[in-house]
Every structure is written in C-alpha cells, then in structure tokens.
C-alpha cells in the first residue's frame, strides 16, 4: 500500500474540529476536590519528598504483598517501601553507599 501524507495544516484543522465537537457534547463537570495524599504516620513524614514509582512484577509477589499489607494492617505502599529500604540497606552493606553518580553496569554488577 502506498503511504499517504497529509499537510499539517489540515490535520490541525481536523484536530481542532474534533476537540470542539467533543467539548460541546460532554456535560460540564464540577471541578473535583483534590485528593488527599496518604502519608505515613511516623514523625518525620512531613520532611520526606515523595515520588510516584510504578513497576511491574509477578502476580505471585503482588498477591503476597497485598496479603501481608491486609493481614498486618499496613498500606501496600508501606510494605513495598519497607522491603525496598531493606534491600537497599543489604546492597549498601555489600557494595557501599549508593550515590547518584552514574557508573558502568559492568563495574557494579
């Protein structure tokens, strides 16, 4: 099949038309209140900086972390953060303190 190219101006006009149509057909929503962020209950929680961190792992691990969190009354975030901190501590005992300095992976692992 031959590839068709479209002038950018036509695409912008089409995109603008689609936006206008979709905005007109949607009912106006009231602005939602910002969600409260759940923070840990420890004393220095207000001093920490937080970042959303998403990763993929096996279903078995996810199920176990959820079960531990539920059984012990902690959030999943608290359980995962604890395991990550413990893993980093073990790594630092073996390899020294972690810094943001970028090195070659062959030197590290």
Short mmCIF file of C-alpha atoms in Angstrom, two decimals:
data_model
loop_
_atom_site.label_atom_id
_atom_site.label_comp_id
_atom_site.label_asym_id
_atom_site.label_seq_id
_atom_site.Cartn_x
_atom_site.Cartn_y
_atom_site.Cartn_z
CA UNK A 1 0.00 0.00 0.00
CA UNK A 2 1.16 3.48 -0.70
CA UNK A 3 1.57 5.78 2.24
CA UNK A 4 -0.45 8.97 2.19
CA UNK A 5 0.86 12.15 3.69
CA UNK A 6 -1.37 14.93 4.91
CA UNK A 7 -0.42 18.56 5.19
CA UNK A 8 -0.01 19.56 8.82
CA UNK A 9 -2.48 22.43 8.45
CA UNK A 10 -5.33 20.06 7.50
CA UNK A 11 -4.55 17.82 10.46
CA UNK A 12 -4.59 20.77 12.86
CA UNK A 13 -7.98 21.88 11.48
CA UNK A 14 -9.38 18.36 11.89
CA UNK A 15 -7.96 18.07 15.40
CA UNK A 16 -9.46 21.43 16.33
CA UNK A 17 -12.87 20.40 14.96
CA UNK A 18 -12.82 17.13 16.91
CA UNK A 19 -11.93 18.97 20.11
CA UNK A 20 -14.80 21.43 19.60
CA UNK A 21 -17.31 18.63 18.98
CA UNK A 22 -16.20 16.55 21.97
CA UNK A 23 -16.20 19.56 24.29
CA UNK A 24 -19.71 20.55 23.21
CA UNK A 25 -21.15 17.06 23.64
CA UNK A 26 -19.76 16.48 27.14
CA UNK A 27 -21.71 17.88 30.08
CA UNK A 28 -19.74 20.28 32.22
CA UNK A 29 -18.37 18.53 35.29
CA UNK A 30 -17.91 20.23 38.58
CA UNK A 31 -14.29 20.53 39.49
CA UNK A 32 -13.37 17.67 41.78
CA UNK A 33 -11.75 18.33 45.10
CA UNK A 34 -8.07 17.42 45.14
CA UNK A 35 -7.45 14.00 46.64
CA UNK A 36 -5.68 13.91 49.95
CA UNK A 37 -2.38 12.16 49.72
CA UNK A 38 -1.91 9.38 52.22
CA UNK A 39 1.27 9.90 54.15
CA UNK A 40 2.91 7.63 56.69
CA UNK A 41 2.10 8.24 60.32
CA UNK A 42 5.70 8.43 61.52
CA UNK A 43 7.15 11.62 62.97
CA UNK A 44 9.33 12.65 60.03
CA UNK A 45 6.71 12.07 57.31
CA UNK A 46 6.33 15.79 56.61
CA UNK A 47 10.08 16.07 55.95
CA UNK A 48 10.14 13.45 53.16
CA UNK A 49 9.94 14.05 49.47
CA UNK A 50 7.65 11.66 47.60
CA UNK A 51 7.61 10.44 44.01
CA UNK A 52 5.15 8.15 42.25
CA UNK A 53 7.06 4.99 41.31
CA UNK A 54 5.38 2.28 39.22
CA UNK A 55 6.85 -1.05 38.25
CA UNK A 56 5.77 -4.48 37.01
CA UNK A 57 6.37 -7.70 38.92
CA UNK A 58 4.97 -11.20 39.13
CA UNK A 59 1.38 -11.79 40.19
CA UNK A 60 2.64 -14.07 42.98
CA UNK A 61 4.64 -11.22 44.54
CA UNK A 62 1.77 -8.74 44.18
CA UNK A 63 -0.64 -11.19 45.83
CA UNK A 64 1.76 -11.81 48.72
CA UNK A 65 2.45 -8.11 49.29
CA UNK A 66 -1.31 -7.40 49.29
CA UNK A 67 -1.90 -10.28 51.73
CA UNK A 68 0.83 -9.07 54.10
CA UNK A 69 -0.43 -5.49 53.99
CA UNK A 70 -4.02 -6.58 54.63
CA UNK A 71 -3.14 -9.06 57.40
CA UNK A 72 -0.86 -6.63 59.25
CA UNK A 73 -2.97 -3.51 58.68
CA UNK A 74 -0.47 -1.58 56.59
CA UNK A 75 -0.83 0.03 53.20
CA UNK A 76 0.71 -1.71 50.21
CA UNK A 77 2.95 1.33 49.77
CA UNK A 78 4.26 0.95 53.32
CA UNK A 79 5.06 -2.74 52.81
CA UNK A 80 6.77 -2.21 49.44
CA UNK A 81 8.76 0.77 50.75
CA UNK A 82 9.95 -1.28 53.76
CA UNK A 83 11.12 -4.13 51.51
CA UNK A 84 12.85 -1.71 49.15
CA UNK A 85 14.62 0.03 52.05
CA UNK A 86 15.75 -3.32 53.46
CA UNK A 87 17.01 -4.43 50.04
CA UNK A 88 18.90 -1.18 49.54
CA UNK A 89 20.44 -1.50 53.02
CA UNK A 90 21.67 -5.02 52.19
CA UNK A 91 23.08 -3.76 48.89
CA UNK A 92 24.88 -0.88 50.63
CA UNK A 93 26.38 -3.24 53.23
CA UNK A 94 27.86 -5.29 50.41
CA UNK A 95 28.82 -2.52 47.94
CA UNK A 96 29.00 0.71 49.94
CA UNK A 97 26.69 3.72 49.98
CA UNK A 98 24.55 4.36 46.93
CA UNK A 99 25.13 7.68 45.21
CA UNK A 100 23.55 9.29 42.17
CA UNK A 101 26.87 9.10 40.34
CA UNK A 102 26.38 7.11 37.12
CA UNK A 103 28.81 4.25 36.57
CA UNK A 104 29.05 1.43 34.04
CA UNK A 105 26.81 -1.53 34.96
CA UNK A 106 29.74 -3.95 34.47
CA UNK A 107 31.60 -2.21 37.32
CA UNK A 108 28.65 -2.55 39.67
CA UNK A 109 27.09 -5.91 38.98
#
